[in-house]
PDB file of C-alpha atoms in Angstrom:
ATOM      1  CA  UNK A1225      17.449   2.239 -16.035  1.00 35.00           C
ATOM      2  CA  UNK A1226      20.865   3.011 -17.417  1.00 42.00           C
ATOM      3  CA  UNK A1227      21.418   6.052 -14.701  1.00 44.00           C
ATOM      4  CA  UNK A1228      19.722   4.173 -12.533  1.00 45.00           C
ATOM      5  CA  UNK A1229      22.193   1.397 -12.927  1.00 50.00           C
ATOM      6  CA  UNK A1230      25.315   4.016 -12.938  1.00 58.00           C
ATOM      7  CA  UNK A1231      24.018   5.687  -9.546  1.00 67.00           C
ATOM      8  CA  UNK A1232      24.238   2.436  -7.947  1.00 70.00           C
ATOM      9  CA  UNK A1233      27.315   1.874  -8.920  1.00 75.00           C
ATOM     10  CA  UNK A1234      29.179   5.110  -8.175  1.00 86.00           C
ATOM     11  CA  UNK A1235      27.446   4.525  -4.528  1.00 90.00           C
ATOM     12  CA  UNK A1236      29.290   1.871  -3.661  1.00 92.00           C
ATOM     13  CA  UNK A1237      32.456   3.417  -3.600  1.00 94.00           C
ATOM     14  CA  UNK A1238      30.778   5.972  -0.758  1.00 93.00           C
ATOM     15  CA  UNK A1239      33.163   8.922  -0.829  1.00 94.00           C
ATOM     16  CA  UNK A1240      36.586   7.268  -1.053  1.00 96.00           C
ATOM     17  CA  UNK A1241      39.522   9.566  -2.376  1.00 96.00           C
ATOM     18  CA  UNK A1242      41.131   6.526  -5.012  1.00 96.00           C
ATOM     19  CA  UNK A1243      39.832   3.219  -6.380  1.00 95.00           C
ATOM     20  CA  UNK A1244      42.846   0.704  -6.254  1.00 95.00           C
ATOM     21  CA  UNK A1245      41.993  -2.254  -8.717  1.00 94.00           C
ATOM     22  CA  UNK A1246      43.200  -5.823  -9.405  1.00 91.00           C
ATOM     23  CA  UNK A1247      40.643  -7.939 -10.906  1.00 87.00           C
ATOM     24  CA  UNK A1248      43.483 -10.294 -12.513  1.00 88.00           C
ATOM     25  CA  UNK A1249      44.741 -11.853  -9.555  1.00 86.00           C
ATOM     26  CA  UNK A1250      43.073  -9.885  -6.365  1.00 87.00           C
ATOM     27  CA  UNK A1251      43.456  -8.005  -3.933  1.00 90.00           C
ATOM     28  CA  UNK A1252      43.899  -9.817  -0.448  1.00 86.00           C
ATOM     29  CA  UNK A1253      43.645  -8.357   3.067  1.00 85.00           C
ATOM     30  CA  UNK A1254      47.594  -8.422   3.481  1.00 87.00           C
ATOM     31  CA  UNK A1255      47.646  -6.059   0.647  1.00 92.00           C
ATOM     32  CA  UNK A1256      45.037  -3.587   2.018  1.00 92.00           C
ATOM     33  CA  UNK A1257      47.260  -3.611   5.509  1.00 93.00           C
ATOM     34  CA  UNK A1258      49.844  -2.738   3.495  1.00 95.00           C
ATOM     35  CA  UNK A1259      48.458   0.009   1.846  1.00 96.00           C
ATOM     36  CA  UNK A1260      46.986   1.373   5.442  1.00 96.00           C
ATOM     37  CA  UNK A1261      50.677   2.089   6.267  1.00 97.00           C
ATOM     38  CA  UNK A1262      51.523   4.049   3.130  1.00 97.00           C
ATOM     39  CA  UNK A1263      52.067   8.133   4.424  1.00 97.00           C
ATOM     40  CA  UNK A1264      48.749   9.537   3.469  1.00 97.00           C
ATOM     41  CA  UNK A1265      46.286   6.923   3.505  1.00 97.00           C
ATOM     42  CA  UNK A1266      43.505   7.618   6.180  1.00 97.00           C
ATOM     43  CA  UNK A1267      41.738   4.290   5.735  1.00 97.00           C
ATOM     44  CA  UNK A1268      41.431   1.561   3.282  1.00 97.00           C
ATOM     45  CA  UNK A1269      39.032  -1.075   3.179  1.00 96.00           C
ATOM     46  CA  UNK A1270      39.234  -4.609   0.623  1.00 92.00           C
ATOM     47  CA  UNK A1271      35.732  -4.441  -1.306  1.00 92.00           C
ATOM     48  CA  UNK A1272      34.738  -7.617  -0.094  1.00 88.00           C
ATOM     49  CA  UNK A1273      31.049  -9.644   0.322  1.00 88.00           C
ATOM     50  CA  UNK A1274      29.626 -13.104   0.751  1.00 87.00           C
ATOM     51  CA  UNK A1275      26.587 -14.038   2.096  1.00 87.00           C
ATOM     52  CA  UNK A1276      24.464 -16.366   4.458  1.00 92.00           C
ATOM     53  CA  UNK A1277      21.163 -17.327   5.841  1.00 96.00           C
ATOM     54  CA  UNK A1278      19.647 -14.996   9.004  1.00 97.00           C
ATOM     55  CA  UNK A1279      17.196 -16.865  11.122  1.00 98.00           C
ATOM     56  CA  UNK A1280      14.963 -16.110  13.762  1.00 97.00           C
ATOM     57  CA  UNK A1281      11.398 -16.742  15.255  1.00 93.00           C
ATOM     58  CA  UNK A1282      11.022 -19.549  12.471  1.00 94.00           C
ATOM     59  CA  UNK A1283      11.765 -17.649   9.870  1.00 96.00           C
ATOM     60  CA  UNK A1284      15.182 -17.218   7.390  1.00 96.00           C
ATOM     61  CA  UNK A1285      16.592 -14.554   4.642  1.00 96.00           C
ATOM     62  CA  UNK A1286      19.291 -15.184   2.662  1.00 95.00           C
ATOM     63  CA  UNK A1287      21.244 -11.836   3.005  1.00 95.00           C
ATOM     64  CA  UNK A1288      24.657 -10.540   1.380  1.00 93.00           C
ATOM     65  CA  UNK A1289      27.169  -9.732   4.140  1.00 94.00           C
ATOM     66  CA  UNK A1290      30.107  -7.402   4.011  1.00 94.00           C
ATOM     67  CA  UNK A1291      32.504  -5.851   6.743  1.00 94.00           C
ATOM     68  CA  UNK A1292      32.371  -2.770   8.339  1.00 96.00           C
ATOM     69  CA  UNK A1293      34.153   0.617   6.696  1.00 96.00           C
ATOM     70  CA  UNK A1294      37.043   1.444   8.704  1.00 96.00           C
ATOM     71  CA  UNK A1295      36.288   5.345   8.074  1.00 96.00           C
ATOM     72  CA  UNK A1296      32.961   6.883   7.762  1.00 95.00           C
ATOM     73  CA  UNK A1297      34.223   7.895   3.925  1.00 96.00           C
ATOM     74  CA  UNK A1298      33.997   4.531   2.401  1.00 96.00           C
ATOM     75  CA  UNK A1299      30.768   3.669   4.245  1.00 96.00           C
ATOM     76  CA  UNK A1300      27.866   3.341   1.658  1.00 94.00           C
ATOM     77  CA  UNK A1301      25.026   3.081   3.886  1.00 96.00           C
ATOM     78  CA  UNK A1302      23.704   5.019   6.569  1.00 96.00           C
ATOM     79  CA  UNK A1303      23.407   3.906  10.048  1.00 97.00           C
ATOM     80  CA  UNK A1304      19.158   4.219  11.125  1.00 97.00           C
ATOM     81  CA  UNK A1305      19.205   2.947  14.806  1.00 98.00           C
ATOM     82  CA  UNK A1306      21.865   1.698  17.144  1.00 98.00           C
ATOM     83  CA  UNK A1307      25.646   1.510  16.083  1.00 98.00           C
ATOM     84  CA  UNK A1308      28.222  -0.362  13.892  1.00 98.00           C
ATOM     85  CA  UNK A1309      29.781  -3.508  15.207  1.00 98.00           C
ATOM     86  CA  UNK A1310      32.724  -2.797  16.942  1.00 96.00           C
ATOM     87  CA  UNK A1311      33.888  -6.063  17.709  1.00 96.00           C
ATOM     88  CA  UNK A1312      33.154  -9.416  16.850  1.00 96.00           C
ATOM     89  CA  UNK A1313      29.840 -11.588  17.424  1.00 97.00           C
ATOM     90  CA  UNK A1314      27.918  -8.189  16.191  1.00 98.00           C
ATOM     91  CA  UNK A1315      25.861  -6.997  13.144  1.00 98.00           C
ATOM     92  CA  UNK A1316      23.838  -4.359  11.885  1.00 98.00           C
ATOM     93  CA  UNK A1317      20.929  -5.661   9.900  1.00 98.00           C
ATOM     94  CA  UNK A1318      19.383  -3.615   6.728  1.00 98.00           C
ATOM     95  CA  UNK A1319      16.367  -2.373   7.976  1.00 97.00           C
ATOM     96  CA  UNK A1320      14.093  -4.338   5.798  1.00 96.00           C
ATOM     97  CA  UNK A1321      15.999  -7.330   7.036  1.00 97.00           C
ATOM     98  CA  UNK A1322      15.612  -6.795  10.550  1.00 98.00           C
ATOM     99  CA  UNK A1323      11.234  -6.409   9.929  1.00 97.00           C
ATOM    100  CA  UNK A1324      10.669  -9.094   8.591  1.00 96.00           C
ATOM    101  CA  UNK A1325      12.626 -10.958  11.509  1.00 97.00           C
ATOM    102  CA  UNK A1326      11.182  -9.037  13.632  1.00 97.00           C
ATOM    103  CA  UNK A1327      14.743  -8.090  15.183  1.00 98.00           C
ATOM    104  CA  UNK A1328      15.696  -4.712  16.691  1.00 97.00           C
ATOM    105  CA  UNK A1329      18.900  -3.249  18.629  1.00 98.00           C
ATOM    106  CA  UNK A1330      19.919  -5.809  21.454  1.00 98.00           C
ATOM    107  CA  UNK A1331      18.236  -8.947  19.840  1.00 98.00           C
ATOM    108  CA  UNK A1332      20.496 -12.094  18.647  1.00 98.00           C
ATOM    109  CA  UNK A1333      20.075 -13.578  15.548  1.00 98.00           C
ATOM    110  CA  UNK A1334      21.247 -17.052  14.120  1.00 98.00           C
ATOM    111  CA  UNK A1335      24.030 -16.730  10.986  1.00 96.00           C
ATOM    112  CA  UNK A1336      24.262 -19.588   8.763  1.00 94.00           C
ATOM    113  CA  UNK A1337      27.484 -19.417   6.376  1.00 90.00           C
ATOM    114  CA  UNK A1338      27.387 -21.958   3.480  1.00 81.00           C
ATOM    115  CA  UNK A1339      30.355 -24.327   1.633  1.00 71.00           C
ATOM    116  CA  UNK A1340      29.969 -27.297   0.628  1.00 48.00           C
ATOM    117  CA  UNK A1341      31.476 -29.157  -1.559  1.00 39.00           C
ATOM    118  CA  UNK A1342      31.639 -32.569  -3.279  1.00 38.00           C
ATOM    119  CA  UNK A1343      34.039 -35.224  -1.881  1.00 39.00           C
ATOM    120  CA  UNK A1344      36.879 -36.817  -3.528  1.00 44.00           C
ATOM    121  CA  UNK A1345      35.612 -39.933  -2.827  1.00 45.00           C
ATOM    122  CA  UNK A1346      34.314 -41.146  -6.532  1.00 43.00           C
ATOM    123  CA  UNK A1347      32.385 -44.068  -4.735  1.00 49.00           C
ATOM    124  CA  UNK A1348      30.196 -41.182  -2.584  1.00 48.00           C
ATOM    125  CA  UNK A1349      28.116 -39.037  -4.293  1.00 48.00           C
ATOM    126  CA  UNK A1350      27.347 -37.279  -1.020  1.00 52.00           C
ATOM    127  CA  UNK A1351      28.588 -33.545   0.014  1.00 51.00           C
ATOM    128  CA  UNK A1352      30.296 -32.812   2.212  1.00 52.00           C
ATOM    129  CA  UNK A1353      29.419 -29.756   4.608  1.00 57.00           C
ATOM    130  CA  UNK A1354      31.356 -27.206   6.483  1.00 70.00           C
ATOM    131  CA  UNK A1355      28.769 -24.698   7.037  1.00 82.00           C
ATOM    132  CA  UNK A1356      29.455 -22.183   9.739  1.00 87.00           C
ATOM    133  CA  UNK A1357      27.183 -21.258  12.465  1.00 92.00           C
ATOM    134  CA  UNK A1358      27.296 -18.210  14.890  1.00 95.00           C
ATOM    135  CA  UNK A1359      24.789 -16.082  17.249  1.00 97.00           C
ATOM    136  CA  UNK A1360      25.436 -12.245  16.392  1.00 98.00           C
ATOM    137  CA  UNK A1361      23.814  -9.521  18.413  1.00 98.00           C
ATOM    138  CA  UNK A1362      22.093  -7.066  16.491  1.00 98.00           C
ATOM    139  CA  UNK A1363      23.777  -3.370  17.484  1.00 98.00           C
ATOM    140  CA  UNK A1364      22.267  -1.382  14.681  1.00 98.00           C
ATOM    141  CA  UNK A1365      19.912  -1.180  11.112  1.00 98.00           C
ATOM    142  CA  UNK A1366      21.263   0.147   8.142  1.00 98.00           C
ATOM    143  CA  UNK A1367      19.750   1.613   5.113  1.00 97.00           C
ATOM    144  CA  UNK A1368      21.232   1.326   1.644  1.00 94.00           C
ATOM    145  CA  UNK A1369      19.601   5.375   0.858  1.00 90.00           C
ATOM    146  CA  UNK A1370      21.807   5.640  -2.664  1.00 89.00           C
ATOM    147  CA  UNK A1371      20.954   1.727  -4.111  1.00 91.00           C
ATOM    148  CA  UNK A1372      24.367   1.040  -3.538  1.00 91.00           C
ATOM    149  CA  UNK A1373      23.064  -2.439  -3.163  1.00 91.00           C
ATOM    150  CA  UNK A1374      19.586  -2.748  -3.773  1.00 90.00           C
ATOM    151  CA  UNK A1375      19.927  -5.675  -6.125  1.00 87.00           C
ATOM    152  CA  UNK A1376      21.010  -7.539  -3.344  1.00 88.00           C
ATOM    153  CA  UNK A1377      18.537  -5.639  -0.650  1.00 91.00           C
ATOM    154  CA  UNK A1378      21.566  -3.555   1.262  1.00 94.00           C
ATOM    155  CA  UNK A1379      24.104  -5.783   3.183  1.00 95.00           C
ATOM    156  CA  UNK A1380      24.758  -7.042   6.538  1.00 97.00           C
ATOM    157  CA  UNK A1381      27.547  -5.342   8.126  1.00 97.00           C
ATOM    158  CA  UNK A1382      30.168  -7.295  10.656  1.00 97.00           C
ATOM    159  CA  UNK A1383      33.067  -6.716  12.056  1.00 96.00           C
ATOM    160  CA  UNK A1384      36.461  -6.734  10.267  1.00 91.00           C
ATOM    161  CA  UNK A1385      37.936  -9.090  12.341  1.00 90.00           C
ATOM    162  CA  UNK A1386      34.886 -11.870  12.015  1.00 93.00           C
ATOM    163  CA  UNK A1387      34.397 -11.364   8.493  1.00 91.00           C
ATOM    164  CA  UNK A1388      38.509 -12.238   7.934  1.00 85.00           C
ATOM    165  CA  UNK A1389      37.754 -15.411  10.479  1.00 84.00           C
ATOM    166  CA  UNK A1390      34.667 -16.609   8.274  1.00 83.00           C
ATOM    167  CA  UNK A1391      36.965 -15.921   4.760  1.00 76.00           C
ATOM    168  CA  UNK A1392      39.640 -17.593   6.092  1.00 66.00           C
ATOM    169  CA  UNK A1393      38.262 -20.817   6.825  1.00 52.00           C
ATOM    170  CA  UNK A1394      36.624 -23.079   5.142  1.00 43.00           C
ATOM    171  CA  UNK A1395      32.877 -21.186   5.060  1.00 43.00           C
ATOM    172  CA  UNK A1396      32.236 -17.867   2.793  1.00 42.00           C
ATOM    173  CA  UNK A1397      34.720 -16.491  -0.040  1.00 44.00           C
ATOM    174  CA  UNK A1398      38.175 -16.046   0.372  1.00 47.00           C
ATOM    175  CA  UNK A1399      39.061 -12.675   1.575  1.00 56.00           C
ATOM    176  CA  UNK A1400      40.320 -11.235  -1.846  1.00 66.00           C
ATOM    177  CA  UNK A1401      38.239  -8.735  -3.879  1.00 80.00           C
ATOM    178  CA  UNK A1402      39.014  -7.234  -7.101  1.00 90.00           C
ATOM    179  CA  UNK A1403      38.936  -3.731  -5.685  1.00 93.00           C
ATOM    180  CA  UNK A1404      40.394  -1.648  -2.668  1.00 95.00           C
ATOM    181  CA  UNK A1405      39.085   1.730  -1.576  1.00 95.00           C
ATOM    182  CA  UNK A1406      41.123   4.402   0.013  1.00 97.00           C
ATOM    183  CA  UNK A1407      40.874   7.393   1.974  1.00 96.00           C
ATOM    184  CA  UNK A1408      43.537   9.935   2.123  1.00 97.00           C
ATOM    185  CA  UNK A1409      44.691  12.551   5.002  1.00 96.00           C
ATOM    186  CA  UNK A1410      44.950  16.401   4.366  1.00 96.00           C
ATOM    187  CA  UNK A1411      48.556  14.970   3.422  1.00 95.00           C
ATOM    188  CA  UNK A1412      47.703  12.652   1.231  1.00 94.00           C
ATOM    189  CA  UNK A1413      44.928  15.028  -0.215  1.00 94.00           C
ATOM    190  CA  UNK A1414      47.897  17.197  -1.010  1.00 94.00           C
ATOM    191  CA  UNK A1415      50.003  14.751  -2.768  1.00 93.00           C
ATOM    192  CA  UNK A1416      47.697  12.742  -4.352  1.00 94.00           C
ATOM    193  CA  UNK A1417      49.969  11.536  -6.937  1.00 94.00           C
ATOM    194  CA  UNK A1418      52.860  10.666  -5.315  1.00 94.00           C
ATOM    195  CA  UNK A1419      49.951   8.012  -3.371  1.00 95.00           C
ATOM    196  CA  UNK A1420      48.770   6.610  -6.008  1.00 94.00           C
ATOM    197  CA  UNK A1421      52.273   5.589  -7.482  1.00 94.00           C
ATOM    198  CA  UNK A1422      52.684   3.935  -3.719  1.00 93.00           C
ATOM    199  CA  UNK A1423      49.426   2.095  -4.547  1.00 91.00           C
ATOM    200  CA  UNK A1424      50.050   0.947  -7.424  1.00 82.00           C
TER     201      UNK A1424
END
């Protein structure tokens, strides 16, 4: 169980060169553009997730939802059929996901993103609800071959630029994660430490 447990972990940092961490006050998206610009870096992506309800032909799976790696490096799962979304309104599905909607390449499927929360109101006891609902197109299915997520059954994958819409409003998480990974260029590879004192 307990090497089980550590596989699963190391997984989810795919092959990235450096770990940047913050779990005090987090890491936003501003941050990881910043550190995209630093000589060296290749990529870096914000370890970010939430999650929503996919629905289709009656049926609904709550599913956790993250965006897509901006280099093949820090990509944890491995692409089955189809491609990664490459702009918004797209998704690739973990295959499980996707049979048991009965979804393949090409299809739509329904997104339901989830907030509410109780109104100031002390009279009202009733919620109020923000949820977020968009049609995605389904461009590929994923598999999650090292457990990277398996507790969680894989991950949706959207674009960059949706996920940052949904974070930034009112549905999902904020877009601020406790940890950053980072790919570095032959440069970078080369002067590793002089990086990491930028990234710190």
């Amino acid at each position: 169980m307990t090497q089980t447990t550590t596989a699963a972990l190391a997984a989810r940092y795919a092959n990235a060169d450096l770990i940047v961490r913050q779990f005090t006050t987090g890491i936003t998206a501003a941050e990881v553009q910043e550190m995209r610009q630093i000589p060296g870096v290749q990529a870096a992506d914000l370890m970010a997730m939430t999650h929503g309800e996919f629905a289709s032909g009656g049926r609904s799976v709550f599913q956790m939802i993250m965006p897509v790696a901006s280099d093949p490096r820090l990509d944890p799962f491995e692409l089955v059929t189809g491609t990664l979304p490459s702009q918004g309104g797209e998704v690739a599905l973990p295959v499980d996901l996707a049979n048991r909607l009965g979804l393949a390449v090409g299809d739509t499927v329904d997104l339901t993103l989830f907030n509410n929360f109780v109104t100031e109101d002390l009279e009202s006891s009733a919620d109020v609800s923000t949820d977020r609902h968009v049609e995605l197109t389904v461009t590929g299915t994923l598999s999650d071959q090292f457990g990277a997520y398996a507790d969680w059954g894989g991950a949706a994958v959207v674009s960059e630029a949706d996920f940052a819409t949904w974070s930034a409003g009112t549905a999902g998480t904020l877009l601020t994660a406790g940890e950053a990974l980072v790919a570095l260029d032959a440069a970078g590879l080369a002067n590793e430490t002089t990086v990491r004192s930028e990234l710190a």
